[in-house]
């Protein structure tokens, strides 16, 4: 029977609980939202003892469904003060589900703030162990040390030094399936700081000899698996070369942030083109691979230096733009080193890149000075500037007295996809419970003239996708996810019901934010985006309050079933 695992860090107890029957179909993001809304006082201190940190694999994780083992991490965000879900690949989602845990709830806080703990989860049970020897350790050496102590199948989730320092740009790192590197991150919203506040340095999950989760209608599930995989492999596979390949198109569409978003095209964009990554495989080594078992997309790139030594993995479009073009760093290898540092320290590359660009714009560093940016993160994180950057875009603006041009929405730094150039995405950033988050409902192109409706559809599709454990890069349609859910649970959700599944989960998140003190009037883009045009296309943000308001009203439409998720 599926369970919830509750870990109390105050008393250091672990308890299994049955999954409430009402939550049987929930997983991933929808489940983190349900638990947080049910159990947490939304006005609480996100780094206090009453705060909770939820790890919930998607409902398909641990099954044979392709590319479906992703993990949702949820909490009240110390960055935004709102609800937060950050979704990551890697192997822990597969393992937690194979052990029968639909969610792990971490609560309480140790009296000794200097103590560090390791949570072990395996088929024998669950235990907390002293982890003093890991204190302050960066993610790569910590993952290597842990990996050497466990069965080779084990996976890990880690709080890096940034999380231990309580920095609100801190991520939670997950290890990948191939090399067990800590390269997959539940990056956004400062969830690493929540993990750090609980003294939880790492979680080790050993699945032992557990098997794939079985579906209620197994024959139907297997047929779905076969047909879906066959169709995917026969199709265009638009993201098989990774999101880094998007850089030239983003430049063309004026959505490649440059010089702290003062421009949205970068003169050296060709140097950041992901095509170089593919070409370098021949001379440097490296390859495309899947970050979790069963991934048929294999979008993750492994980046080596010119001598063939590993630098980092999954150098993605968002990182290339925020830490690259937005800082006017037109050198792929230097951006790869910054990405490696963020992974090692446990920092969100989007928030960190946005903050470094603000610091450059304010004159604290020179635009394009990659050596200074590397030094800031590598050696100066515990200085006032380093801490401001580690605390994100808004904190860095505050440090420099910037009040009229803050590139953030809802307290969270803007992703690369530019809302002035992509008006439906602008509506998503304004209304999403997550603030500025491209994975919450990116709309690059739409034939729908009703942009509020297009944004709502995208937000619902992405919610359902992130609840399923499917990777958005596989671009599953809502009706495909519905078919897998029905076969897995023996359910019979129709088209409107799967839409309602996603919309209800969004309602849970909006309700959490309302109880935390935010109203719909707080959900908007910063004023400077209405008056400062993108130089290359003259676009400004112009959504009206009435347009934004319509996103909160459910709009069921059969066309949703034909939409693919994007991200
Ligand atoms: S498509 Fe990419 S990000 Fe998604 S699971 Fe596969 S390797 Fe990971």
PDB file of C-alpha atoms in Angstrom, residues 72-277:
ATOM      1  CA  UNK A  72       8.531  17.624  -7.160  1.00  0.00           C
ATOM      2  CA  UNK A  73       9.955  19.473  -4.186  1.00  0.00           C
ATOM      3  CA  UNK A  74       7.530  21.837  -2.470  1.00  0.00           C
ATOM      4  CA  UNK A  75       7.498  24.299   0.426  1.00  0.00           C
ATOM      5  CA  UNK A  76       6.649  27.844   1.333  1.00  0.00           C
ATOM      6  CA  UNK A  77       9.377  29.695  -0.528  1.00  0.00           C
ATOM      7  CA  UNK A  78      11.794  31.826   1.506  1.00  0.00           C
ATOM      8  CA  UNK A  79      12.462  33.734  -1.731  1.00  0.00           C
ATOM      9  CA  UNK A  80       8.877  34.685  -2.588  1.00  0.00           C
ATOM     10  CA  UNK A  81       6.839  34.068   0.596  1.00  0.00           C
ATOM     11  CA  UNK A  82       4.445  32.074  -1.633  1.00  0.00           C
ATOM     12  CA  UNK A  83       3.950  28.396  -2.291  1.00  0.00           C
ATOM     13  CA  UNK A  84       6.724  26.845  -4.376  1.00  0.00           C
ATOM     14  CA  UNK A  85       7.166  23.677  -6.362  1.00  0.00           C
ATOM     15  CA  UNK A  86      10.419  22.957  -8.142  1.00  0.00           C
ATOM     16  CA  UNK A  87      10.647  19.908 -10.362  1.00  0.00           C
ATOM     17  CA  UNK A  88      13.804  17.910 -11.035  1.00  0.00           C
ATOM     18  CA  UNK A  89      15.037  14.859 -12.889  1.00  0.00           C
ATOM     19  CA  UNK A  90      17.576  12.420 -11.531  1.00  0.00           C
ATOM     20  CA  UNK A  91      16.942   9.065  -9.946  1.00  0.00           C
ATOM     21  CA  UNK A  92      15.491   9.758  -6.454  1.00  0.00           C
ATOM     22  CA  UNK A  93      11.891  10.064  -7.734  1.00  0.00           C
ATOM     23  CA  UNK A  94      12.061   6.583  -9.268  1.00  0.00           C
ATOM     24  CA  UNK A  95      13.545   5.129  -6.098  1.00  0.00           C
ATOM     25  CA  UNK A  96      11.200   6.733  -3.574  1.00  0.00           C
ATOM     26  CA  UNK A  97       8.171   5.476  -5.514  1.00  0.00           C
ATOM     27  CA  UNK A  98       9.543   1.940  -5.910  1.00  0.00           C
ATOM     28  CA  UNK A  99       9.812   1.836  -2.123  1.00  0.00           C
ATOM     29  CA  UNK A 100       6.104   2.734  -1.914  1.00  0.00           C
ATOM     30  CA  UNK A 101       6.451   6.343  -0.750  1.00  0.00           C
ATOM     31  CA  UNK A 102       4.183   8.781  -2.557  1.00  0.00           C
ATOM     32  CA  UNK A 103       5.655  11.670  -0.570  1.00  0.00           C
ATOM     33  CA  UNK A 104       8.241  12.488   2.064  1.00  0.00           C
ATOM     34  CA  UNK A 105       7.257  15.245   4.516  1.00  0.00           C
ATOM     35  CA  UNK A 106      10.124  16.844   6.429  1.00  0.00           C
ATOM     36  CA  UNK A 107       9.038  19.004   9.361  1.00  0.00           C
ATOM     37  CA  UNK A 108      10.420  20.545  12.559  1.00  0.00           C
ATOM     38  CA  UNK A 109      13.887  21.887  13.137  1.00  0.00           C
ATOM     39  CA  UNK A 110      16.772  20.637  15.298  1.00  0.00           C
ATOM     40  CA  UNK A 111      17.537  22.668  18.440  1.00  0.00           C
ATOM     41  CA  UNK A 112      21.226  22.556  17.493  1.00  0.00           C
ATOM     42  CA  UNK A 113      21.524  24.681  14.363  1.00  0.00           C
ATOM     43  CA  UNK A 114      25.041  23.382  13.737  1.00  0.00           C
ATOM     44  CA  UNK A 115      23.965  19.725  13.543  1.00  0.00           C
ATOM     45  CA  UNK A 116      23.765  17.987  10.152  1.00  0.00           C
ATOM     46  CA  UNK A 117      21.714  14.884   9.415  1.00  0.00           C
ATOM     47  CA  UNK A 118      21.546  12.243   6.737  1.00  0.00           C
ATOM     48  CA  UNK A 119      18.218  10.523   6.081  1.00  0.00           C
ATOM     49  CA  UNK A 120      18.565   6.927   4.873  1.00  0.00           C
ATOM     50  CA  UNK A 121      15.618   5.294   3.101  1.00  0.00           C
ATOM     51  CA  UNK A 122      15.761   1.680   1.912  1.00  0.00           C
ATOM     52  CA  UNK A 123      13.743  -1.517   1.901  1.00  0.00           C
ATOM     53  CA  UNK A 124      14.813  -2.214   5.496  1.00  0.00           C
ATOM     54  CA  UNK A 125      13.412   1.041   6.851  1.00  0.00           C
ATOM     55  CA  UNK A 126      14.160   4.727   7.387  1.00  0.00           C
ATOM     56  CA  UNK A 127      16.672   6.285   9.778  1.00  0.00           C
ATOM     57  CA  UNK A 128      18.380   9.582  10.549  1.00  0.00           C
ATOM     58  CA  UNK A 129      22.148   9.477  10.979  1.00  0.00           C
ATOM     59  CA  UNK A 130      24.632  12.057  12.119  1.00  0.00           C
ATOM     60  CA  UNK A 131      26.232  13.708   9.072  1.00  0.00           C
ATOM     61  CA  UNK A 132      28.715  16.043  10.744  1.00  0.00           C
ATOM     62  CA  UNK A 133      31.418  14.927   8.293  1.00  0.00           C
ATOM     63  CA  UNK A 134      29.375  16.357   5.385  1.00  0.00           C
ATOM     64  CA  UNK A 135      28.879  19.791   6.959  1.00  0.00           C
ATOM     65  CA  UNK A 136      29.730  22.618   4.549  1.00  0.00           C
ATOM     66  CA  UNK A 137      30.760  20.170   1.849  1.00  0.00           C
ATOM     67  CA  UNK A 138      29.985  21.076  -1.753  1.00  0.00           C
ATOM     68  CA  UNK A 139      27.624  18.870  -3.707  1.00  0.00           C
ATOM     69  CA  UNK A 140      30.129  17.075  -5.970  1.00  0.00           C
ATOM     70  CA  UNK A 141      32.428  15.841  -3.169  1.00  0.00           C
ATOM     71  CA  UNK A 142      29.453  15.100  -0.915  1.00  0.00           C
ATOM     72  CA  UNK A 143      27.774  13.005  -3.640  1.00  0.00           C
ATOM     73  CA  UNK A 144      31.034  11.179  -4.330  1.00  0.00           C
ATOM     74  CA  UNK A 145      31.551  10.429  -0.637  1.00  0.00           C
ATOM     75  CA  UNK A 146      28.004   9.167  -0.219  1.00  0.00           C
ATOM     76  CA  UNK A 147      28.107   7.155  -3.427  1.00  0.00           C
ATOM     77  CA  UNK A 148      31.220   5.323  -2.221  1.00  0.00           C
ATOM     78  CA  UNK A 149      29.365   4.269   0.963  1.00  0.00           C
ATOM     79  CA  UNK A 150      26.194   2.834  -0.573  1.00  0.00           C
ATOM     80  CA  UNK A 151      25.082   0.252  -3.085  1.00  0.00           C
ATOM     81  CA  UNK A 152      25.785   1.448  -6.625  1.00  0.00           C
ATOM     82  CA  UNK A 153      22.047   1.715  -7.331  1.00  0.00           C
ATOM     83  CA  UNK A 154      21.477   4.309  -4.579  1.00  0.00           C
ATOM     84  CA  UNK A 155      20.553   7.910  -5.367  1.00  0.00           C
ATOM     85  CA  UNK A 156      20.915  11.071  -3.313  1.00  0.00           C
ATOM     86  CA  UNK A 157      19.349  14.459  -2.659  1.00  0.00           C
ATOM     87  CA  UNK A 158      21.653  17.103  -1.263  1.00  0.00           C
ATOM     88  CA  UNK A 159      21.639  20.487   0.405  1.00  0.00           C
ATOM     89  CA  UNK A 160      24.721  22.372  -0.772  1.00  0.00           C
ATOM     90  CA  UNK A 161      26.646  25.062   1.123  1.00  0.00           C
ATOM     91  CA  UNK A 162      24.270  27.755  -0.198  1.00  0.00           C
ATOM     92  CA  UNK A 163      21.345  25.979   1.441  1.00  0.00           C
ATOM     93  CA  UNK A 164      23.314  25.533   4.665  1.00  0.00           C
ATOM     94  CA  UNK A 165      23.974  29.290   4.605  1.00  0.00           C
ATOM     95  CA  UNK A 166      20.232  29.924   4.242  1.00  0.00           C
ATOM     96  CA  UNK A 167      20.616  31.726   0.920  1.00  0.00           C
ATOM     97  CA  UNK A 168      17.256  32.167  -0.761  1.00  0.00           C
ATOM     98  CA  UNK A 169      18.615  31.280  -4.198  1.00  0.00           C
ATOM     99  CA  UNK A 170      19.622  27.831  -2.931  1.00  0.00           C
ATOM    100  CA  UNK A 171      18.561  24.649  -4.710  1.00  0.00           C
ATOM    101  CA  UNK A 172      18.133  20.994  -3.760  1.00  0.00           C
ATOM    102  CA  UNK A 173      20.463  18.784  -5.822  1.00  0.00           C
ATOM    103  CA  UNK A 174      19.495  15.317  -7.077  1.00  0.00           C
ATOM    104  CA  UNK A 175      21.941  12.799  -8.497  1.00  0.00           C
ATOM    105  CA  UNK A 176      21.586  11.527 -12.047  1.00  0.00           C
ATOM    106  CA  UNK A 177      21.343   7.924 -13.151  1.00  0.00           C
ATOM    107  CA  UNK A 178      24.563   7.603 -15.165  1.00  0.00           C
ATOM    108  CA  UNK A 179      27.363   9.130 -13.174  1.00  0.00           C
ATOM    109  CA  UNK A 180      25.635   9.828  -9.875  1.00  0.00           C
ATOM    110  CA  UNK A 181      26.623  13.486 -10.256  1.00  0.00           C
ATOM    111  CA  UNK A 182      24.528  16.099  -8.372  1.00  0.00           C
ATOM    112  CA  UNK A 183      23.513  17.849 -11.579  1.00  0.00           C
ATOM    113  CA  UNK A 184      19.727  17.817 -11.413  1.00  0.00           C
ATOM    114  CA  UNK A 185      18.256  20.590  -9.315  1.00  0.00           C
ATOM    115  CA  UNK A 186      14.937  21.516  -7.787  1.00  0.00           C
ATOM    116  CA  UNK A 187      16.321  24.929  -8.375  1.00  0.00           C
ATOM    117  CA  UNK A 188      13.776  27.681  -8.013  1.00  0.00           C
ATOM    118  CA  UNK A 189      12.426  29.429  -4.952  1.00  0.00           C
ATOM    119  CA  UNK A 190      15.191  28.776  -2.411  1.00  0.00           C
ATOM    120  CA  UNK A 191      14.057  25.279  -1.410  1.00  0.00           C
ATOM    121  CA  UNK A 192      17.675  24.390  -0.595  1.00  0.00           C
ATOM    122  CA  UNK A 193      17.516  26.956   2.210  1.00  0.00           C
ATOM    123  CA  UNK A 194      14.430  25.200   3.626  1.00  0.00           C
ATOM    124  CA  UNK A 195      16.325  21.890   3.590  1.00  0.00           C
ATOM    125  CA  UNK A 196      19.316  23.606   5.212  1.00  0.00           C
ATOM    126  CA  UNK A 197      17.138  25.171   7.913  1.00  0.00           C
ATOM    127  CA  UNK A 198      16.143  21.666   8.968  1.00  0.00           C
ATOM    128  CA  UNK A 199      19.743  20.516   9.321  1.00  0.00           C
ATOM    129  CA  UNK A 200      19.059  17.940   6.612  1.00  0.00           C
ATOM    130  CA  UNK A 201      22.268  17.741   4.606  1.00  0.00           C
ATOM    131  CA  UNK A 202      21.417  14.730   2.470  1.00  0.00           C
ATOM    132  CA  UNK A 203      18.904  11.975   1.726  1.00  0.00           C
ATOM    133  CA  UNK A 204      20.161   8.583   0.535  1.00  0.00           C
ATOM    134  CA  UNK A 205      17.658   6.271  -1.168  1.00  0.00           C
ATOM    135  CA  UNK A 206      18.585   2.673  -1.914  1.00  0.00           C
ATOM    136  CA  UNK A 207      15.815   0.933  -3.886  1.00  0.00           C
ATOM    137  CA  UNK A 208      17.408  -2.501  -3.360  1.00  0.00           C
ATOM    138  CA  UNK A 209      15.772  -5.137  -5.528  1.00  0.00           C
ATOM    139  CA  UNK A 210      12.420  -3.406  -5.848  1.00  0.00           C
ATOM    140  CA  UNK A 211      10.715  -3.619  -9.236  1.00  0.00           C
ATOM    141  CA  UNK A 212       8.675  -1.379 -11.520  1.00  0.00           C
ATOM    142  CA  UNK A 213       5.391  -0.293  -9.985  1.00  0.00           C
ATOM    143  CA  UNK A 214       2.505  -2.268 -11.429  1.00  0.00           C
ATOM    144  CA  UNK A 215      -0.543  -0.660 -12.983  1.00  0.00           C
ATOM    145  CA  UNK A 216      -4.116  -1.559 -12.053  1.00  0.00           C
ATOM    146  CA  UNK A 217      -4.742  -2.243 -15.737  1.00  0.00           C
ATOM    147  CA  UNK A 218      -1.320  -3.617 -16.574  1.00  0.00           C
ATOM    148  CA  UNK A 219      -1.963  -4.813 -20.154  1.00  0.00           C
ATOM    149  CA  UNK A 220      -3.449  -1.436 -21.093  1.00  0.00           C
ATOM    150  CA  UNK A 221      -0.538   0.358 -19.409  1.00  0.00           C
ATOM    151  CA  UNK A 222       2.043  -1.736 -21.287  1.00  0.00           C
ATOM    152  CA  UNK A 223       0.352  -1.079 -24.596  1.00  0.00           C
ATOM    153  CA  UNK A 224       0.312   2.640 -23.861  1.00  0.00           C
ATOM    154  CA  UNK A 225       3.999   2.480 -23.006  1.00  0.00           C
ATOM    155  CA  UNK A 226       4.844   0.659 -26.243  1.00  0.00           C
ATOM    156  CA  UNK A 227       2.743   2.910 -28.489  1.00  0.00           C
ATOM    157  CA  UNK A 228       3.843   6.134 -26.846  1.00  0.00           C
ATOM    158  CA  UNK A 229       7.545   5.232 -27.079  1.00  0.00           C
ATOM    159  CA  UNK A 230       7.202   4.070 -30.704  1.00  0.00           C
ATOM    160  CA  UNK A 231       5.351   7.209 -31.727  1.00  0.00           C
ATOM    161  CA  UNK A 232       7.837   9.431 -29.912  1.00  0.00           C
ATOM    162  CA  UNK A 233      10.834   7.748 -31.550  1.00  0.00           C
ATOM    163  CA  UNK A 234       9.228   7.991 -34.984  1.00  0.00           C
ATOM    164  CA  UNK A 235       8.467  11.691 -34.488  1.00  0.00           C
ATOM    165  CA  UNK A 236      10.517  14.858 -34.700  1.00  0.00           C
ATOM    166  CA  UNK A 237      11.956  14.702 -31.159  1.00  0.00           C
ATOM    167  CA  UNK A 238      12.442  18.491 -31.017  1.00  0.00           C
ATOM    168  CA  UNK A 239      14.429  18.495 -27.769  1.00  0.00           C
ATOM    169  CA  UNK A 240      16.703  15.520 -28.336  1.00  0.00           C
ATOM    170  CA  UNK A 241      19.714  17.845 -28.607  1.00  0.00           C
ATOM    171  CA  UNK A 242      18.833  19.622 -25.402  1.00  0.00           C
ATOM    172  CA  UNK A 243      17.476  23.088 -24.775  1.00  0.00           C
ATOM    173  CA  UNK A 244      20.901  24.614 -25.529  1.00  0.00           C
ATOM    174  CA  UNK A 245      19.951  24.237 -29.197  1.00  0.00           C
ATOM    175  CA  UNK A 246      17.275  26.914 -28.675  1.00  0.00           C
ATOM    176  CA  UNK A 247      19.772  29.802 -28.342  1.00  0.00           C
ATOM    177  CA  UNK A 248      19.731  30.943 -32.026  1.00  0.00           C
ATOM    178  CA  UNK A 249      15.927  30.861 -32.184  1.00  0.00           C
ATOM    179  CA  UNK A 250      15.653  32.765 -28.895  1.00  0.00           C
ATOM    180  CA  UNK A 251      17.954  35.446 -30.342  1.00  0.00           C
ATOM    181  CA  UNK A 252      15.752  35.679 -33.447  1.00  0.00           C
ATOM    182  CA  UNK A 253      12.615  35.991 -31.316  1.00  0.00           C
ATOM    183  CA  UNK A 254      14.110  38.685 -29.073  1.00  0.00           C
ATOM    184  CA  UNK A 255      13.930  36.490 -26.017  1.00  0.00           C
ATOM    185  CA  UNK A 256      17.630  36.086 -25.252  1.00  0.00           C
ATOM    186  CA  UNK A 257      18.226  38.358 -22.213  1.00  0.00           C
ATOM    187  CA  UNK A 258      21.312  40.481 -22.637  1.00  0.00           C
ATOM    188  CA  UNK A 259      22.976  43.050 -20.372  1.00  0.00           C
ATOM    189  CA  UNK A 260      20.520  42.680 -17.515  1.00  0.00           C
ATOM    190  CA  UNK A 261      17.613  42.488 -19.991  1.00  0.00           C
ATOM    191  CA  UNK A 262      18.385  45.923 -21.444  1.00  0.00           C
ATOM    192  CA  UNK A 263      18.462  44.053 -24.758  1.00  0.00           C
ATOM    193  CA  UNK A 264      16.927  40.762 -25.806  1.00  0.00           C
ATOM    194  CA  UNK A 265      19.408  39.922 -28.557  1.00  0.00           C
ATOM    195  CA  UNK A 266      23.073  39.136 -27.986  1.00  0.00           C
ATOM    196  CA  UNK A 267      25.714  39.932 -30.580  1.00  0.00           C
ATOM    197  CA  UNK A 268      27.742  36.837 -29.594  1.00  0.00           C
ATOM    198  CA  UNK A 269      24.748  34.500 -29.480  1.00  0.00           C
ATOM    199  CA  UNK A 270      26.416  32.177 -32.005  1.00  0.00           C
ATOM    200  CA  UNK A 271      29.154  31.420 -29.456  1.00  0.00           C
ATOM    201  CA  UNK A 272      26.535  30.113 -27.019  1.00  0.00           C
ATOM    202  CA  UNK A 273      24.739  28.011 -29.641  1.00  0.00           C
ATOM    203  CA  UNK A 274      24.197  24.463 -28.401  1.00  0.00           C
ATOM    204  CA  UNK A 275      25.397  23.206 -31.794  1.00  0.00           C
ATOM    205  CA  UNK A 276      28.944  23.755 -30.481  1.00  0.00           C
ATOM    206  CA  UNK A 277      28.243  21.333 -27.641  1.00  0.00           C
TER     207      UNK A 277
END
